[in-house]
């Protein structure tokens, strides 16, 4: 990319010409900024990721097949990573976000570990799956948004009769860039003793019932499963009784009830409902975005690229600084799960958006 930048015309140096000057610099581990300045400091962001859809109709079969190739025990995590075709083989879905599809078969466990990367799970299919976070267990049902905070012990399992599959979203590229990655194995495959169930956590925090002396304002939400059944109910209620956001449709963001901020320090997650027949206004923001089809037949149009129809469980990437809009066909309301690393941009004063 850098070499594609226009080079500043360099005057001939009588003593040593410009090329050999560059060679001398390279030997000294030095390089001229004027060759690359406009690439390093572009007029506007130029993400390398391209718009891309991973189709569930294709991916599901491959994910099931992965179950015959490796066990959860052998793999530790049986995941197909979504590699954006614009990123030259990096395991990233956008320039800065990781996404993968995970399978766990009946009776399997994915052993307990912890790491400094934060993770979300968006459940795609199956019944009987569970994940434990620092000893508290939650069941995993389709559409649930589940958080694994950084440096919390977590293992997954499947007590059901069929496969359980979900999308993992992590801040892996950021943590790698910052060289801040640490991991540890738990001493046993699963965590015990169990410290209860996520329903108790949900009731306590969603009903705003905190201990009298609680000063807890952690950077990650204490609610770690936001069940789809409740999210969907709220979207329905908002669709009936509130104005629709011109760019985001009817929407809820997953919030940390202790702060009102995002549920995760590095990842912003939300659910959108686009009423049947509705098309949003264009939206443009710096961060790359991952979308998952949840209900209906939404389509996403990226200006200058084209329209992409999204079916249930399709994963779609909108690169940063694209102008994009969503629509729902005339027959059904559409629901989309959306996540990005917007909180990182916000915290660093880098967040920018344009509406309309
Ligand atoms: C991880 O720990 C999980 O716990 C899933 O399920 C995906 C991708 C990169 C690094 C750690 C999991 C991951 C991961």
Coordinates of C-alpha atoms and ligand atoms in Angstrom, one line a residue:
X1 CA 0.0 0.0 0.0
X2 CA 2.8 2.4 1.0
X3 CA 4.7 2.0 -2.3
X4 CA 1.5 2.8 -4.2
X5 CA 1.7 6.3 -2.7
X6 CA 2.9 9.1 -5.0
X7 CA 6.5 9.7 -4.3
X8 CA 7.8 13.2 -3.8
X9 CA 10.3 14.1 -6.6
X10 CA 13.7 14.1 -5.0
X11 CA 16.4 16.3 -6.3
X12 CA 19.6 14.5 -7.5
X13 CA 22.1 14.7 -4.8
X14 CA 25.5 15.4 -6.4
X15 CA 27.4 13.3 -3.9
X16 CA 25.1 10.3 -3.9
X17 CA 22.0 9.9 -6.0
X18 CA 18.6 9.5 -4.3
X19 CA 18.3 5.7 -4.8
X20 CA 21.6 4.9 -3.2
X21 CA 20.8 7.4 -0.5
X22 CA 17.7 5.3 0.2
X23 CA 19.8 2.2 0.3
X24 CA 22.2 3.7 2.7
X25 CA 19.2 4.7 4.9
X26 CA 17.8 1.2 4.8
X27 CA 21.1 -0.2 6.0
X28 CA 20.8 2.1 8.9
X29 CA 17.2 1.1 9.7
X30 CA 16.0 4.5 8.6
X31 CA 13.5 5.5 5.9
X32 CA 12.3 8.8 4.4
X33 CA 8.9 9.9 5.5
X34 CA 8.3 11.8 2.3
X35 CA 7.8 8.5 0.4
X36 CA 4.9 7.4 2.6
X37 CA 3.5 10.5 4.3
X38 CA 0.1 10.5 2.6
X39 CA -0.3 6.8 3.3
X40 CA 0.6 7.1 6.9
X41 CA -1.7 10.2 7.3
X42 CA -4.5 9.7 4.8
X43 CA -7.1 12.3 4.0
X44 CA -9.7 9.8 5.3
X45 CA -9.6 6.1 6.5
X46 CA -8.8 3.5 3.9
X47 CA -9.6 0.1 5.5
X48 CA -8.2 -3.0 3.8
X49 CA -11.1 -5.2 4.7
X50 CA -13.7 -5.6 1.9
X51 CA -17.5 -6.1 2.3
X52 CA -18.0 -9.8 2.7
X53 CA -20.8 -12.2 3.5
X54 CA -20.2 -15.6 5.1
X55 CA -23.4 -17.5 4.2
X56 CA -24.8 -19.7 6.9
X57 CA -26.1 -22.1 4.2
X58 CA -22.5 -22.8 3.3
X59 CA -20.8 -22.3 6.7
X60 CA -23.1 -24.5 8.7
X61 CA -22.2 -27.6 6.7
X62 CA -18.5 -26.8 7.1
X63 CA -18.8 -26.2 10.8
X64 CA -20.7 -29.5 11.2
X65 CA -17.9 -31.1 9.1
X66 CA -15.3 -29.7 11.4
X67 CA -16.9 -31.8 14.1
X68 CA -15.6 -34.9 12.3
X69 CA -12.1 -33.5 11.8
X70 CA -11.3 -32.5 15.4
X71 CA -12.9 -33.0 18.8
X72 CA -13.5 -30.0 21.1
X73 CA -11.0 -31.6 23.5
X74 CA -8.3 -31.8 20.8
X75 CA -9.0 -28.3 19.4
X76 CA -9.6 -26.6 22.8
X77 CA -11.9 -24.4 20.8
X78 CA -13.4 -25.8 17.6
X79 CA -13.7 -22.6 15.6
X80 CA -13.7 -21.6 11.9
X81 CA -12.2 -18.1 11.9
X82 CA -13.8 -15.6 9.4
X83 CA -10.9 -14.2 7.4
X84 CA -11.8 -11.1 5.5
X85 CA -10.6 -11.5 1.9
X86 CA -9.0 -8.0 1.9
X87 CA -6.7 -8.8 4.7
X88 CA -4.3 -11.2 3.1
X89 CA -4.9 -14.2 5.4
X90 CA -5.0 -12.4 8.7
X91 CA -7.6 -14.0 11.0
X92 CA -9.7 -10.9 11.2
X93 CA -13.2 -10.2 9.9
X94 CA -12.7 -6.4 9.8
X95 CA -9.4 -4.6 9.9
X96 CA -9.5 -4.6 13.7
X97 CA -12.1 -7.2 14.9
X98 CA -12.0 -11.0 15.1
X99 CA -15.0 -13.2 14.3
X100 CA -15.3 -17.0 14.3
X101 CA -17.9 -19.7 14.2
X102 CA -17.8 -22.3 17.0
X103 CA -19.3 -25.7 17.3
X104 CA -19.8 -27.9 20.3
X105 CA -21.3 -31.3 20.0
X106 CA -23.4 -33.1 22.6
X107 CA -21.4 -34.2 25.6
X108 CA -18.4 -32.2 24.6
X109 CA -16.7 -29.6 26.8
X110 CA -14.4 -26.8 25.7
X111 CA -11.9 -26.7 28.6
X112 CA -11.7 -23.8 31.0
X113 CA -9.1 -21.0 30.3
X114 CA -8.8 -17.3 30.5
X115 CA -7.2 -14.6 28.5
X116 CA -6.8 -10.8 28.3
X117 CA -8.9 -10.6 25.1
X118 CA -12.6 -9.9 25.7
X119 CA -15.1 -12.1 23.9
X120 CA -18.8 -12.0 23.0
X121 CA -20.9 -15.0 21.9
X122 CA -23.9 -14.6 19.7
X123 CA -25.8 -17.9 19.7
X124 CA -26.8 -19.1 16.2
X125 CA -28.3 -22.6 16.6
X126 CA -28.9 -25.4 19.1
X127 CA -30.3 -26.2 22.5
X128 CA -28.5 -27.4 25.5
X129 CA -25.3 -25.3 25.2
X130 CA -23.9 -23.5 28.2
X131 CA -21.0 -21.4 29.1
X132 CA -19.6 -20.7 32.5
X133 CA -17.9 -17.4 33.4
X134 CA -16.0 -17.4 36.6
X135 CA -18.0 -20.3 37.9
X136 CA -21.5 -18.9 37.0
X137 CA -23.3 -20.8 34.3
X138 CA -25.6 -19.6 31.6
X139 CA -27.6 -21.6 29.0
X140 CA -27.1 -20.5 25.4
X141 CA -30.1 -20.0 23.2
X142 CA -30.4 -18.6 19.7
X143 CA -30.1 -14.8 19.6
X144 CA -28.6 -14.6 23.1
X145 CA -25.8 -12.0 23.5
X146 CA -23.2 -13.4 26.0
X147 CA -20.1 -11.7 27.3
X148 CA -16.9 -13.3 28.5
X149 CA -15.0 -10.4 30.2
X150 CA -11.3 -10.2 29.8
X151 CA -9.3 -12.5 32.2
X152 CA -12.4 -14.4 33.4
X153 CA -12.3 -18.2 33.5
X154 CA -14.6 -19.7 30.9
X155 CA -15.5 -23.1 29.6
X156 CA -18.3 -24.2 27.3
X157 CA -20.4 -27.4 27.1
X158 CA -23.3 -29.1 25.5
X159 CA -25.9 -31.0 27.6
X160 CA -28.3 -31.2 24.6
X161 CA -28.9 -33.8 21.9
X162 CA -27.7 -31.8 18.9
X163 CA -24.9 -29.5 17.8
X164 CA -24.7 -26.0 19.3
X165 CA -23.1 -23.2 17.3
X166 CA -22.4 -19.6 17.9
X167 CA -20.4 -16.6 16.6
X168 CA -17.4 -15.6 18.7
X169 CA -16.5 -11.9 18.5
X170 CA -13.2 -10.8 20.1
X171 CA -10.8 -7.9 20.3
X172 CA -7.9 -10.2 19.3
X173 CA -6.4 -7.9 16.6
X174 CA -6.3 -4.9 19.1
X175 CA -4.8 -6.9 21.9
X176 CA -2.2 -8.4 19.5
X177 CA -1.3 -5.0 18.2
X178 CA -0.8 -3.8 21.7
X179 CA 1.2 -6.9 22.6
X180 CA -1.1 -7.3 25.7
X181 CA -2.1 -10.9 25.2
X182 CA -1.9 -13.3 28.2
X183 CA -3.6 -16.6 28.7
X184 CA -3.8 -19.3 31.4
X185 CA -5.2 -22.8 31.6
X186 CA -7.6 -23.6 34.5
X187 CA -6.3 -26.6 36.6
X188 CA -9.3 -28.7 35.6
X189 CA -11.3 -29.0 32.4
X190 CA -14.5 -27.4 33.9
X191 CA -14.9 -25.0 36.8
X192 CA -16.2 -26.0 40.1
X193 CA -17.8 -25.5 42.5
X194 CA -20.5 -23.7 40.5
X195 CA -21.4 -20.4 41.9
X196 CA -25.0 -20.2 40.6
X197 CA -26.8 -19.3 37.4
X198 CA -26.8 -16.2 35.2
X199 CA -30.6 -15.7 35.8
X200 CA -29.8 -14.6 39.3
X201 CA -27.2 -12.2 37.9
X202 CA -29.7 -10.9 35.4
X203 CA -32.4 -10.3 37.9
X204 CA -30.2 -8.5 40.3
X205 CA -28.7 -6.1 37.8
X206 CA -31.5 -5.7 35.3
X207 CA -33.9 -4.9 38.2
X208 CA -31.2 -2.5 39.7
X209 CA -31.0 -4.3 43.0
X210 CA -27.4 -3.8 44.2
X211 CA -25.8 -4.4 47.6
X212 CA -26.0 -1.3 49.7
X213 CA -22.2 -0.7 49.7
X214 CA -21.7 -1.7 46.1
X215 CA -19.1 0.4 44.4
X216 CA -18.8 -1.9 41.5
X217 CA -18.3 0.0 38.2
X218 CA -16.3 -2.6 36.3
X219 CA -15.4 -2.0 32.7
X220 CA -17.5 -5.0 31.6
X221 CA -21.1 -5.5 32.4
X222 CA -21.9 -7.8 35.3
X223 CA -24.8 -9.1 33.2
X224 CA -23.2 -11.7 30.9
X225 CA -26.2 -13.1 29.2
X226 CA -28.7 -10.8 27.6
X227 CA -31.4 -13.3 26.5
X228 CA -32.9 -12.8 23.1
X229 CA -36.4 -13.4 24.3
X230 CA -36.1 -10.2 26.4
X231 CA -34.3 -8.2 23.7
X232 CA -36.9 -9.1 21.1
X233 CA -39.7 -8.0 23.5
X234 CA -38.1 -4.7 24.0
X235 CA -37.6 -4.2 20.2
X236 CA -41.3 -5.0 19.6
X237 CA -42.3 -2.5 22.3
X238 CA -40.1 0.2 20.8
X239 CA -41.4 -0.6 17.3
X240 CA -44.9 0.1 18.5
X241 CA -44.3 3.1 20.8
X242 CA -41.2 5.1 19.8
X243 CA -39.7 6.9 16.8
X244 CA -37.5 4.9 14.6
X245 CA -33.9 6.1 14.3
X246 CA -33.4 7.1 10.6
X247 CA -30.0 5.3 10.3
X248 CA -30.2 2.5 12.9
X249 CA -33.8 1.5 12.7
X250 CA -35.5 0.4 15.9
X251 CA -32.5 -0.4 18.1
X252 CA -31.2 -1.3 21.5
X253 CA -27.6 -1.4 22.6
X254 CA -26.3 -3.8 25.1
X255 CA -25.4 -1.6 28.1
X256 CA -23.5 -2.1 31.3
X257 CA -26.2 -1.3 33.9
X258 CA -23.6 0.0 36.3
X259 CA -22.3 2.7 34.0
X260 CA -24.8 3.1 31.2
X261 CA -21.9 2.6 28.8
X262 CA -21.3 -0.3 26.4
X263 CA -21.4 -3.8 27.9
X264 CA -17.8 -4.4 27.0
X265 CA -14.8 -2.1 27.1
X266 CA -13.7 -2.7 23.6
X267 CA -16.8 -3.9 21.7
X268 CA -20.1 -2.2 21.1
X269 CA -23.0 -4.6 20.5
X270 CA -26.6 -3.8 19.5
X271 CA -29.7 -5.3 18.0
X272 CA -31.7 -3.6 15.2
X273 CA -35.2 -4.1 14.0
X274 CA -36.0 -2.8 10.5
X275 CA -39.8 -2.7 10.0
X276 CA -41.0 -4.4 6.8
X277 CA -40.7 -2.2 3.8
X278 CA -38.4 0.3 5.6
X279 CA -35.1 1.6 4.3
X280 CA -32.7 3.4 6.6
X281 CA -30.7 6.5 5.8
X282 CA -27.1 6.0 4.9
X283 CA -24.6 5.8 7.8
X284 CA -20.9 6.1 7.8
X285 CA -18.5 5.6 10.7
X286 CA -14.8 4.9 11.2
X287 CA -15.0 1.5 12.7
X288 CA -15.6 -1.7 10.7
X289 CA -18.9 -3.5 11.6
X290 CA -20.0 -7.1 11.8
X291 CA -23.7 -7.9 11.2
X292 CA -25.6 -11.2 11.7
X293 CA -29.0 -12.0 10.3
X294 CA -31.4 -12.9 13.0
X295 CA -34.9 -12.6 11.5
X296 CA -36.6 -11.7 8.2
X297 CA -34.8 -10.8 5.0
X298 CA -32.8 -7.6 5.5
X299 CA -30.5 -6.3 2.9
X300 CA -27.4 -4.1 3.3
X301 CA -26.4 -1.6 0.6
X302 CA -22.9 -0.3 0.6
X303 CA -22.6 2.8 -1.6
X304 CA -20.5 2.2 -4.6
X305 CA -20.4 -1.6 -4.0
X306 CA -23.9 -3.0 -4.1
X307 CA -26.6 -4.7 -2.1
X308 CA -26.3 -7.8 -0.1
X309 CA -29.3 -9.9 1.0
X310 CA -28.8 -11.3 4.5
X311 CA -30.4 -14.6 5.6
X312 CA -30.6 -16.0 9.1
X313 CA -27.2 -16.5 10.6
X314 CA -25.3 -15.0 7.7
X315 CA -22.4 -12.9 8.9
X316 CA -21.6 -9.8 7.0
X317 CA -18.8 -7.2 7.3
X318 CA -19.2 -3.6 6.5
X319 CA -15.6 -2.1 6.3
X320 CA -15.0 1.2 8.2
X321 CA -15.9 4.5 6.6
X322 CA -18.3 2.8 4.1
X323 CA -21.6 4.5 3.5
X324 CA -24.2 1.9 4.2
X325 CA -27.9 1.4 4.8
X326 CA -30.3 -1.4 5.8
X327 CA -33.7 -2.3 4.4
X328 CA -36.3 -4.9 5.1
X329 CA -38.4 -6.5 2.4
X330 CA -42.1 -5.8 2.2
X331 CA -43.3 -9.0 3.9
X332 CA -41.3 -9.3 7.2
X333 CA -39.7 -7.1 9.9
X334 CA -35.9 -7.8 9.8
X335 CA -33.7 -8.2 12.9
X336 CA -29.9 -7.9 12.8
X337 CA -27.3 -8.3 15.5
X338 CA -24.5 -5.7 15.1
X339 CA -21.1 -5.4 16.7
X340 CA -18.0 -3.2 16.2
X341 CA -15.1 -1.9 18.2
X342 CA -16.6 1.6 18.4
X343 CA -15.8 1.9 22.2
X344 CA -12.0 1.8 21.4
X345 CA -12.4 4.7 18.9
X346 CA -14.5 6.6 21.4
X347 CA -12.1 6.2 24.3
X348 CA -9.2 7.4 22.1
X349 CA -11.1 10.4 20.7
X350 CA -11.1 8.8 17.2
X351 CA -14.7 8.1 16.7
X352 CA -16.4 9.9 13.8
X353 CA -19.7 9.3 12.1
X354 CA -21.8 10.9 9.4
X355 CA -25.5 10.4 9.1
X356 CA -27.6 10.6 6.0
Ligands
LIG1 C1 -11.5 -18.2 22.8 O1 -11.0 -18.3 24.0 C2 -12.7 -18.7 22.5 O2 -13.3 -19.2 24.7 C3 -13.2 -18.5 21.2 O3 -14.6 -19.9 23.2 C4 -12.5 -17.9 20.2 C5 -10.4 -16.8 19.5 C6 -9.2 -16.3 19.8 C7 -8.7 -16.4 21.1 C8 -9.4 -17.1 22.1 C9 -13.6 -19.3 23.5 C10 -11.2 -17.4 20.5 C11 -10.7 -17.6 21.8

